[in-house]
Tab-separated table of C-alpha atoms in Angstrom:
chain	number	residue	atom	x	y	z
A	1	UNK	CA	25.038	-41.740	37.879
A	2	UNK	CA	28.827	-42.324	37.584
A	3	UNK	CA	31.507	-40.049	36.168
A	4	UNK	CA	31.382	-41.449	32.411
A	5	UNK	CA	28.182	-42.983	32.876
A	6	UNK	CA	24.394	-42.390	32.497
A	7	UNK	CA	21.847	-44.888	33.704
A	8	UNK	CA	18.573	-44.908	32.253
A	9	UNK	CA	18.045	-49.226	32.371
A	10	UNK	CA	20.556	-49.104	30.662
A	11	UNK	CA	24.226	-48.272	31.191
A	12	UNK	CA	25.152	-45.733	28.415
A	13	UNK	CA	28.626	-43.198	28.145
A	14	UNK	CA	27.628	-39.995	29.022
A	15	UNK	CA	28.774	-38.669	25.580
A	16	UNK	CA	26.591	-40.721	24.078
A	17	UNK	CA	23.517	-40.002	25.887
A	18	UNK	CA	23.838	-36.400	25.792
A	19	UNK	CA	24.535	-36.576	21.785
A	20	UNK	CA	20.728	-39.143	21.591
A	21	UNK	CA	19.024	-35.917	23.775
A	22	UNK	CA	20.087	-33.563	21.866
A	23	UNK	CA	19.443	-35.044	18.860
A	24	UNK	CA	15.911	-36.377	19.804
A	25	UNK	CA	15.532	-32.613	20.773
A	26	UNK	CA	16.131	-31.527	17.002
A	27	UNK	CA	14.132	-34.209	15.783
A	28	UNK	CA	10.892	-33.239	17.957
A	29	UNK	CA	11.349	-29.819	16.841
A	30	UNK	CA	11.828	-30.264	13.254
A	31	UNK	CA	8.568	-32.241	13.410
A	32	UNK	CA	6.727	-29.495	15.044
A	33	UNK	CA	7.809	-26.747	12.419
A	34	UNK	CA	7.054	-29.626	9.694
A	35	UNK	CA	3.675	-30.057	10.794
A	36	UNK	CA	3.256	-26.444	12.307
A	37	UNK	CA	3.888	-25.195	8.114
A	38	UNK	CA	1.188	-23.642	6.455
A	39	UNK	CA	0.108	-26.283	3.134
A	40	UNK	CA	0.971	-23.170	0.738
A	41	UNK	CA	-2.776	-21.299	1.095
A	42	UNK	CA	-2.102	-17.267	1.194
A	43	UNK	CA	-4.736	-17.366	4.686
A	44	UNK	CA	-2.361	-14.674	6.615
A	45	UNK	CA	0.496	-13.821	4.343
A	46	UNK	CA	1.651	-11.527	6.812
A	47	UNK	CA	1.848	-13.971	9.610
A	48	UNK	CA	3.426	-16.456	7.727
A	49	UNK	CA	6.497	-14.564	5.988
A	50	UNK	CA	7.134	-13.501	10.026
A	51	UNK	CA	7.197	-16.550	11.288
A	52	UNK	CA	9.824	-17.815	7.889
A	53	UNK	CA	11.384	-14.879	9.083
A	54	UNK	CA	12.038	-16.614	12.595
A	55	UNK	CA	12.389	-19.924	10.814
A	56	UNK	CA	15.321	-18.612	9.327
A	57	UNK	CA	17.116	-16.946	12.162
A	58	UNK	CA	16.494	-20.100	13.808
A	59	UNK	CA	18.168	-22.021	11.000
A	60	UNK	CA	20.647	-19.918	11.039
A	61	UNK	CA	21.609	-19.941	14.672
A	62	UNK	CA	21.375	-24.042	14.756
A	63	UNK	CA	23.505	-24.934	12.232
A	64	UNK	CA	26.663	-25.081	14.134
A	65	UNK	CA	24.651	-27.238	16.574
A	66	UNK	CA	23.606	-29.048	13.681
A	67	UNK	CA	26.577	-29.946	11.916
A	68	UNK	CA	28.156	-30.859	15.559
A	69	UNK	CA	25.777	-33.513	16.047
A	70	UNK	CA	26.000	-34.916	13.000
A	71	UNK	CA	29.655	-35.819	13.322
A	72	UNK	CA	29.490	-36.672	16.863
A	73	UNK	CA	26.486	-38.974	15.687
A	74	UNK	CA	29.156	-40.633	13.111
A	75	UNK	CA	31.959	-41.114	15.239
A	76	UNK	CA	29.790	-42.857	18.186
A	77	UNK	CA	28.652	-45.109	15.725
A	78	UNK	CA	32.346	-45.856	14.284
A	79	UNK	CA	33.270	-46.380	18.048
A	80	UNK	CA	30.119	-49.026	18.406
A	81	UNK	CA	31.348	-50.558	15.249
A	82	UNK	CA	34.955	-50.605	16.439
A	83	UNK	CA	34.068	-51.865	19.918
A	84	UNK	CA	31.208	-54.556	19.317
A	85	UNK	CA	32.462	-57.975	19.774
A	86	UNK	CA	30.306	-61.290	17.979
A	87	UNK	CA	30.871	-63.239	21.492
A	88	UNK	CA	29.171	-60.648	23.413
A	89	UNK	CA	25.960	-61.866	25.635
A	90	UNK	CA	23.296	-60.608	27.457
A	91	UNK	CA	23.033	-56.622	28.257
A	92	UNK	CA	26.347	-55.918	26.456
A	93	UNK	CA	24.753	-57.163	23.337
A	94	UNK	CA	21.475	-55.798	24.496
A	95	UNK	CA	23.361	-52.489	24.830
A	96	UNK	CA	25.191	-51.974	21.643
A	97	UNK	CA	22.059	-53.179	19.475
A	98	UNK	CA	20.208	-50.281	20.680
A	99	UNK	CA	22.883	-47.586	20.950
A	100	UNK	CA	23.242	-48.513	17.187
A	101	UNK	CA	19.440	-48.256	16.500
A	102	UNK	CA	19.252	-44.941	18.652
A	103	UNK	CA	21.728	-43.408	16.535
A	104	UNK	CA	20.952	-44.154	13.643
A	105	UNK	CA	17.234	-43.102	14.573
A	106	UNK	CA	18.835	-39.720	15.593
A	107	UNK	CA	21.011	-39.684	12.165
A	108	UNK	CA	17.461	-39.520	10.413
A	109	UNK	CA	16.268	-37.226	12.434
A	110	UNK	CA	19.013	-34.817	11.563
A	111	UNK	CA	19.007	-35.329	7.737
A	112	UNK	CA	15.153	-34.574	8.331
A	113	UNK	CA	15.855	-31.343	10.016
A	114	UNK	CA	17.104	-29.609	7.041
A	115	UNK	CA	14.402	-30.962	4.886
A	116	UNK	CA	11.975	-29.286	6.803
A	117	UNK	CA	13.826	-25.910	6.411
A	118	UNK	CA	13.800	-26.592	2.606
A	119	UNK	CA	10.141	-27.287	2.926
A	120	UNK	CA	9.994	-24.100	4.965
A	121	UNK	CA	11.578	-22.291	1.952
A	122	UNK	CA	9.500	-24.211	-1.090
A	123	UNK	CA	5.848	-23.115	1.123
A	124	UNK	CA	7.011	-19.671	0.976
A	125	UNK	CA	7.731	-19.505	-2.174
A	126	UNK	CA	4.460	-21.470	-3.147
A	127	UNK	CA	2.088	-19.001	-0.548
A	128	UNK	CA	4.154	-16.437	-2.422
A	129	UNK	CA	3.298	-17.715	-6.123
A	130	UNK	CA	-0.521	-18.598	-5.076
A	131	UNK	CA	-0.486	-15.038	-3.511
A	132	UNK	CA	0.145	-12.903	-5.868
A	133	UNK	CA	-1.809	-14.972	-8.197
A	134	UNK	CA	-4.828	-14.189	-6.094
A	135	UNK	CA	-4.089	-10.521	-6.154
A	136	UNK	CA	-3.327	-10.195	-10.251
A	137	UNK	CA	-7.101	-12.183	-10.367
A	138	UNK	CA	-8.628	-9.870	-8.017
A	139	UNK	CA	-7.060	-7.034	-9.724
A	140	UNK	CA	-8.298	-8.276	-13.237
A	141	UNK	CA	-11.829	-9.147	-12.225
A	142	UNK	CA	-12.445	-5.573	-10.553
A	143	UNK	CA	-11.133	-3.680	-13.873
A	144	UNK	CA	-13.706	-5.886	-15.892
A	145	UNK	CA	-16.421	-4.298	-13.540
A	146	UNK	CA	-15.150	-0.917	-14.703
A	147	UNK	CA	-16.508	-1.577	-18.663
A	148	UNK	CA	-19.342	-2.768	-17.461
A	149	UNK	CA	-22.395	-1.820	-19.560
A	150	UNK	CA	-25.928	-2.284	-19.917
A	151	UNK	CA	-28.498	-2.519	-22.241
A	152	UNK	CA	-31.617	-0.025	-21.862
A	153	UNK	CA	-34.811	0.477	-23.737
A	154	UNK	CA	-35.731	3.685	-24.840
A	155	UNK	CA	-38.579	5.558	-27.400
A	156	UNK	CA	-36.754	7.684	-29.905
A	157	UNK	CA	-38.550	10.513	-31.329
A	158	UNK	CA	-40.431	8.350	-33.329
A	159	UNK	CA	-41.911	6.871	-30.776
A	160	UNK	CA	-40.146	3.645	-31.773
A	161	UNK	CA	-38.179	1.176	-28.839
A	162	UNK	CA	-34.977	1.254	-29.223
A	163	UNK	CA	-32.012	-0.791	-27.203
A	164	UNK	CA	-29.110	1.382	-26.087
A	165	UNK	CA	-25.507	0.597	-24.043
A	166	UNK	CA	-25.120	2.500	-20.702
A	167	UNK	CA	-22.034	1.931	-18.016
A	168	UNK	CA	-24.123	0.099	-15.654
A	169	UNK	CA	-23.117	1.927	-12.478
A	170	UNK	CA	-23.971	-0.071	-10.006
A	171	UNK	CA	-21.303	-3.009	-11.140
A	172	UNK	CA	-18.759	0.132	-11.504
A	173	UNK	CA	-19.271	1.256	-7.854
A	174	UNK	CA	-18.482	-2.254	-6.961
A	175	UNK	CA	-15.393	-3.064	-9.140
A	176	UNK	CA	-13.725	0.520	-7.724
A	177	UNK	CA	-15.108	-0.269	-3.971
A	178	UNK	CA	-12.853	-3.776	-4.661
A	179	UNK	CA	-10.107	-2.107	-5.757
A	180	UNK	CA	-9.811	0.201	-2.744
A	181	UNK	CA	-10.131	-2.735	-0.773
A	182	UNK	CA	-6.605	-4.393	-3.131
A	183	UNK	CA	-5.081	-1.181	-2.387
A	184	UNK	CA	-5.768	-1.075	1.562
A	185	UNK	CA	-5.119	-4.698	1.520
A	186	UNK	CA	-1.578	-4.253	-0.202
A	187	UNK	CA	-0.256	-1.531	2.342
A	188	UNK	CA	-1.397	-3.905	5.370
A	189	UNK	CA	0.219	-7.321	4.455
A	190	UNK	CA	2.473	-6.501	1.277
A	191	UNK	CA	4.201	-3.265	2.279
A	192	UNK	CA	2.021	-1.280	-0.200
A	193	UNK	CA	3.124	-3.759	-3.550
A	194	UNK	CA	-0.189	-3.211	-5.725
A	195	UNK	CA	-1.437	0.077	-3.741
A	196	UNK	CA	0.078	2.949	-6.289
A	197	UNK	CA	-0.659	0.286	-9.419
A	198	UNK	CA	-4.395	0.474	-8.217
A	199	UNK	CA	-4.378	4.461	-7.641
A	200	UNK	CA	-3.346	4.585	-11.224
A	201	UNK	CA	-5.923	2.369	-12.419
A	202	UNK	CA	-8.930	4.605	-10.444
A	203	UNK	CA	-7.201	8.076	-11.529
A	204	UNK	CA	-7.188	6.724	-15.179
A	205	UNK	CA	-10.546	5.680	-14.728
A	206	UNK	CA	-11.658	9.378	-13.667
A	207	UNK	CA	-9.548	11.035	-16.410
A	208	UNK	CA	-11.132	8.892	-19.281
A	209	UNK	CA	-14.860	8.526	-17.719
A	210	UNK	CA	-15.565	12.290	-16.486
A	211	UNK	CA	-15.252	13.970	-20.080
A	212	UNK	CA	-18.108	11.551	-21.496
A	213	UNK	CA	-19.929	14.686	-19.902
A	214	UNK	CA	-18.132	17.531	-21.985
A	215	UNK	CA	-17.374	20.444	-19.352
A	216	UNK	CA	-19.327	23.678	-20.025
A	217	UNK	CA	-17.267	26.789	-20.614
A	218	UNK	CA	-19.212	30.491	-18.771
A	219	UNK	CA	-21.490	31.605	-20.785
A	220	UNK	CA	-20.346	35.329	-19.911
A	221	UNK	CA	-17.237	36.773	-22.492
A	222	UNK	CA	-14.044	37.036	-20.931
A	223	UNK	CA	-13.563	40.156	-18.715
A	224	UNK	CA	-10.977	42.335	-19.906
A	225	UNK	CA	-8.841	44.075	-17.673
A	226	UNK	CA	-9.261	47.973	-17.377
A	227	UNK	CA	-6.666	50.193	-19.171
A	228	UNK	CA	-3.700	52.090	-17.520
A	229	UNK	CA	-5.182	55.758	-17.036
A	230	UNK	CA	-8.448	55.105	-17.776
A	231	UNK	CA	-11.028	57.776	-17.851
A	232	UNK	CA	-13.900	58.367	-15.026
A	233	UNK	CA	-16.527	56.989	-17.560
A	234	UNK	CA	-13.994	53.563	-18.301
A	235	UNK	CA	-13.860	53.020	-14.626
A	236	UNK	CA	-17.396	53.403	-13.626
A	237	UNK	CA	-18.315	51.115	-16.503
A	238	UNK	CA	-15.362	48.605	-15.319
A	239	UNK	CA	-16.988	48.546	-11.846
A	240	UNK	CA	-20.398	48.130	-12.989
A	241	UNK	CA	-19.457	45.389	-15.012
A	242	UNK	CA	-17.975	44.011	-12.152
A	243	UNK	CA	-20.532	44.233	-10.395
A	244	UNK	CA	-22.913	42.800	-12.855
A	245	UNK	CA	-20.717	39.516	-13.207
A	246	UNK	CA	-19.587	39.122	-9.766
A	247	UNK	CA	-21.922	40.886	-7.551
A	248	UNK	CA	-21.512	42.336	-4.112
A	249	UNK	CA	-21.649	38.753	-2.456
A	250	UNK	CA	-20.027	35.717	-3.852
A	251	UNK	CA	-23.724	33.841	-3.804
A	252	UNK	CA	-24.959	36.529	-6.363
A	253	UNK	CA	-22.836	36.652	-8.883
A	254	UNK	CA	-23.363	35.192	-12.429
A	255	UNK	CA	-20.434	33.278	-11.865
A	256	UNK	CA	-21.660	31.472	-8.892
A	257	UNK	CA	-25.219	31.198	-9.751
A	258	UNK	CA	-23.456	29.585	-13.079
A	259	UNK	CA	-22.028	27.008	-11.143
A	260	UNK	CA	-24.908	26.082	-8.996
A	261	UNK	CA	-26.223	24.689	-12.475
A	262	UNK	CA	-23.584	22.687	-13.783
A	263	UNK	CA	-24.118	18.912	-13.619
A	264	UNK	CA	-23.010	16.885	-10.950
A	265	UNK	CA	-20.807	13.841	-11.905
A	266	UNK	CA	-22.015	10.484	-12.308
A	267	UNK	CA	-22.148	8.559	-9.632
A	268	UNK	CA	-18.859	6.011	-10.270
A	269	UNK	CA	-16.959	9.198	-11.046
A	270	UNK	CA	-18.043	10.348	-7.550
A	271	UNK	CA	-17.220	7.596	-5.894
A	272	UNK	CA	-13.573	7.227	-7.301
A	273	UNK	CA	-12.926	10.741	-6.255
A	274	UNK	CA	-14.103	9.607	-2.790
A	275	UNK	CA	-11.647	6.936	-2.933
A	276	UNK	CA	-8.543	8.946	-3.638
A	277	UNK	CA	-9.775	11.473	-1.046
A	278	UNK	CA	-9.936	9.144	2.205
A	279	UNK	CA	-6.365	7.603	1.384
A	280	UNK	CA	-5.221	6.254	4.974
A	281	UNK	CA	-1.844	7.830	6.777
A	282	UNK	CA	-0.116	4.348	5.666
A	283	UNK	CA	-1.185	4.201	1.708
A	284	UNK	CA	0.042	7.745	1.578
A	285	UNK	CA	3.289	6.871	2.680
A	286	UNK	CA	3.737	4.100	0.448
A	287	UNK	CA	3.323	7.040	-2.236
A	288	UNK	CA	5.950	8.990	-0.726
A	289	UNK	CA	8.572	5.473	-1.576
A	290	UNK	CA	7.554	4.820	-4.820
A	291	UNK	CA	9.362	5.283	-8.135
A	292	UNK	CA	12.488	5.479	-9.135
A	293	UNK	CA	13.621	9.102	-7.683
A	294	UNK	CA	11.624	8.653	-4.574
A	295	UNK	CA	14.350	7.443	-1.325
A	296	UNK	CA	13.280	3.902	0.650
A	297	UNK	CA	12.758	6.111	3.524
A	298	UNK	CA	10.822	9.410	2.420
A	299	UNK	CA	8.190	10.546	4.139
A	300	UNK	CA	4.723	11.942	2.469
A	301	UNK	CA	5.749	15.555	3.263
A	302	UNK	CA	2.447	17.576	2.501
A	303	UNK	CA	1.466	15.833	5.741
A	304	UNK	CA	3.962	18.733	7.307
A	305	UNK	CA	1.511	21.751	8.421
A	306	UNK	CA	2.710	24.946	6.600
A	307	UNK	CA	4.370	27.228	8.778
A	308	UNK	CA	2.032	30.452	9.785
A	309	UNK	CA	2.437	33.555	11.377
A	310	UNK	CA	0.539	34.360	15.024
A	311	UNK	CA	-3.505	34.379	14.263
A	312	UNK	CA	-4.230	36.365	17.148
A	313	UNK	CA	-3.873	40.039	16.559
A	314	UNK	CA	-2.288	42.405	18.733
A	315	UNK	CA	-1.863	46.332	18.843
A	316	UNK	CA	2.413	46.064	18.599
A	317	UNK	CA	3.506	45.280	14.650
A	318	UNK	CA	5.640	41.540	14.454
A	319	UNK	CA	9.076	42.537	14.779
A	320	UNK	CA	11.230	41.988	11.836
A	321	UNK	CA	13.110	38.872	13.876
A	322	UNK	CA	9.617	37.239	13.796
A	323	UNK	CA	8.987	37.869	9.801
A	324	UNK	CA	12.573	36.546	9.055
A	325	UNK	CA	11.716	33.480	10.727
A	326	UNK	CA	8.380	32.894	9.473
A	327	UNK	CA	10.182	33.565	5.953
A	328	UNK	CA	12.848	31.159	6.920
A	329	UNK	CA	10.219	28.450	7.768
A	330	UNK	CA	8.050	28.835	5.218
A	331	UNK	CA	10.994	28.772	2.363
A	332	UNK	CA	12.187	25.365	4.217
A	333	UNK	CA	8.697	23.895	3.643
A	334	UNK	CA	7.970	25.170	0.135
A	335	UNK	CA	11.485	23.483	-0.718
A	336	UNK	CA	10.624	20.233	0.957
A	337	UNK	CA	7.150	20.199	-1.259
A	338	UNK	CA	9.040	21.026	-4.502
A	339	UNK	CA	11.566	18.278	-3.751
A	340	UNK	CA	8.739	15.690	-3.395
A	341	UNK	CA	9.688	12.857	-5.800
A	342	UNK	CA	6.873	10.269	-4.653
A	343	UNK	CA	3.951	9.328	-6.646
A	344	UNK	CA	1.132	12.366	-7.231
A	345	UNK	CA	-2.096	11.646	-8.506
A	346	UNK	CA	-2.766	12.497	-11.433
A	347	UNK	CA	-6.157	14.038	-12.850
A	348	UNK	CA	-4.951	15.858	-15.440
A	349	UNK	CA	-7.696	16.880	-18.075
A	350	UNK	CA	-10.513	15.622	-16.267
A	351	UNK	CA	-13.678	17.310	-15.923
A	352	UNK	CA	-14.745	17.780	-12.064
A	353	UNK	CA	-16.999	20.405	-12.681
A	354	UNK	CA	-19.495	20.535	-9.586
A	355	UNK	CA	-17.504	17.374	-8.220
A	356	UNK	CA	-17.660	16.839	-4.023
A	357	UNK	CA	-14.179	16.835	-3.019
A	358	UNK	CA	-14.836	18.627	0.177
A	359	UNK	CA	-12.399	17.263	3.000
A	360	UNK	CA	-10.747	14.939	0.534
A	361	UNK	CA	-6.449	14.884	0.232
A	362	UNK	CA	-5.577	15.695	-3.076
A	363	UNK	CA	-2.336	17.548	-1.439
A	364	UNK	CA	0.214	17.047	-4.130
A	365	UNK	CA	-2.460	15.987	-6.806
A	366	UNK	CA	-1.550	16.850	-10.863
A	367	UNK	CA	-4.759	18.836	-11.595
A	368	UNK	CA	-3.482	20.233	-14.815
A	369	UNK	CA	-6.291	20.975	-16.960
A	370	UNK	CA	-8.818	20.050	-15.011
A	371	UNK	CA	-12.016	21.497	-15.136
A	372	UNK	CA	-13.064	22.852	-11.064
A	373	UNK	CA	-15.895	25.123	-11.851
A	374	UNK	CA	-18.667	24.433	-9.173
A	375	UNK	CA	-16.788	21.562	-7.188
A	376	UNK	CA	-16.697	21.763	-3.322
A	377	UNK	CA	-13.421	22.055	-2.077
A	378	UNK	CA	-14.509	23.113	1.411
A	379	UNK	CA	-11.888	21.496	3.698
A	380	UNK	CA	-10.177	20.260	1.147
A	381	UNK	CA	-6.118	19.210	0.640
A	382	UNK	CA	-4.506	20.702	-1.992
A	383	UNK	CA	-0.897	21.573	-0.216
A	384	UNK	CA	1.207	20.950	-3.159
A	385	UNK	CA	-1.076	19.957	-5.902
A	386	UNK	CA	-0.393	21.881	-9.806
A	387	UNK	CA	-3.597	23.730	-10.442
């Protein structure tokens, strides 16, 4: 190897060569993203917009390089031009004819380079298109599971058969089970896009299905409060009828032996409450971003414990200090709750009388309305939620 010169057979200015490596570089790698490209299927959406991600970066950071090499790439070639002589013989001749083909091999290798970036771009936006359109087809074809009826044969009084429609449950179950599965699948690969669409869709789907049972009102009248300076004989017969319609233990009162014998709710309307209850951390938080008032980076706050005072207690009385603070905590987190601007789901109306909602989060939950006689709510979150 010489000062100015590179010998690889051939005897080539070192300019030259290092402008056909690099370029040959650029073209070898623009053929591996080409062929490395996805063909547009949405198989790992996820994977693919991070690796476009990179793509671009990438893109980005070569373009100097890029636009370098191209110029250098035209002015060898002007200098072949300019130097190549008719009368030349042997390796002279041998030498500029392939110079010229190498860089012109390497000039289409660079005005390939960007095409695969463009084809980088138009897969993207192709996975994109076919993606979505896979979701919106899902999301479609699990709502027309949740009209799904049936036809049953039954005797009237008559004794006659007669064919009825019934929600056929068992598609139902499925259609909601699918679009839990949407809803997890949006907060994993598309940053929670479809998740609060699909929460809407099941909470609609409880508010409109659970009153095709009517709820049952008590049987027993309304209980009337006893009078300011009432008389010995009002207040025994307040207590008594106290104790007649609550009794001494919650399992014997009217009330609760009532609501041991409401009916439980059907088995879809079950099921979607089970769904909203066992929300993951992540879906939750994509509630906590959504809607116009909510900020990009709010956080789901009924996920904050409230502030409590010390369980354990002890003979000395908590020292004023220690109630101030508790007060000063607990006003902090009752503000953050009523300054929640996320999404809330929203059962308003619905009847979930002797519903299972034990250990469910409902924390934040509009329950307006809504009929709770006889539901389990052992365990339950309801930090937040109108009642």
């Amino acid at each position: 190897m010489s000062d100015n010169n590179i010998t690889i057979g051939l005897t080539l200015p070192a300019n030259i060569a290092i402008t056909l490596g690099l370029a040959l570089a650029i073209v070898i790698g623009s053929a591996l993203i080409y062929f490395a490209l996805p063909s547009g299927k949405p198989a790992n959406t996820k994977h693919n917009r991070g690796a476009q991600d990179f793509l671009k970066i990438l893109a980005i950071l070569l373009a100097p390089v890029w636009l370098f090499l191209f110029a250098h790439i035209l002015w060898a070639l002007w200098q072949l031009a300019v130097t190549f002589s008719p009368t030349e013989k042997g390796s002279d001749l041998r030498w500029h004819i392939l110079a010229f083909v190498g860089l012109i091999t390497a000039l289409g290798g660079l005005l390939s380079a960007p095409l695969a970036l463009v084809r980088v771009w138009t897969t993207e936006r192709q996975t994109r298109t076919a993606e979505q359109g896979h979701i919106t087809e899902r999301i479609t074809k699990a709502v027309e599971q949740l009209g799904a009826e049936k036809t049953v044969k039954k005797l009237n009084d008559d004794g006659q058969t007669v064919e009825t429609s019934e929600p056929n449950i068992e598609v139902r179950i499925g259609g909601l089970l699918s679009l839990e599965r949407i809803a997890q699948d949006s907060t994993a690969d598309d940053k929670g896009r479809d998740h609060v669409r699909v929460m809407e869709i099941v909470c609609a789907y409880v508010r409109e299905n659970s009153n095709a049972t009517p709820p049952q009102d008590f049987p027993e009248p309304d209980w009337k409060p006893l009078k300011d300076d009432p008389t010995e004989k009002q207040r025994k017969a307040h207590i008594a009828e106290r104790e007649a319609r609550l009794g001494n233990f919650v399992t014997e009162s009217i009330a609760f032996k009532w609501a041991q014998t409401l009916p439980k709710p059907r088995a879809d309307i079950q099921q979607a409450l089970d769904i909203l209850g066992r929300r993951g951390s992540a879906q939750r938080q994509v509630e906590a971003r959504w809607g116009k008032d909510a900020a990009l980076n709010a956080t789901w706050v009924f996920d904050t414990p409230c502030p409590h005072l010390p369980e354990e207690p002890t003979e000395a009385p908590l020292s004023p200090d220690i109630l101030r603070a508790y007060k000063s905590k607990l006003d902090a987190w009752k503000q953050s709750i009523d300054a929640y601007q996320g999404y809330r789901l929203d059962l308003r109306g619905a009847n979930l009388q002797g519903a299972d909602m034990s250990t469910g989060i409902y924390a934040g939950a509009r329950l307006e309305a809504a009929r709770l006689e006889g539901a389990d709510l052992f365990g339950a979150r309801l930090e937040g939620a109108y009642l």
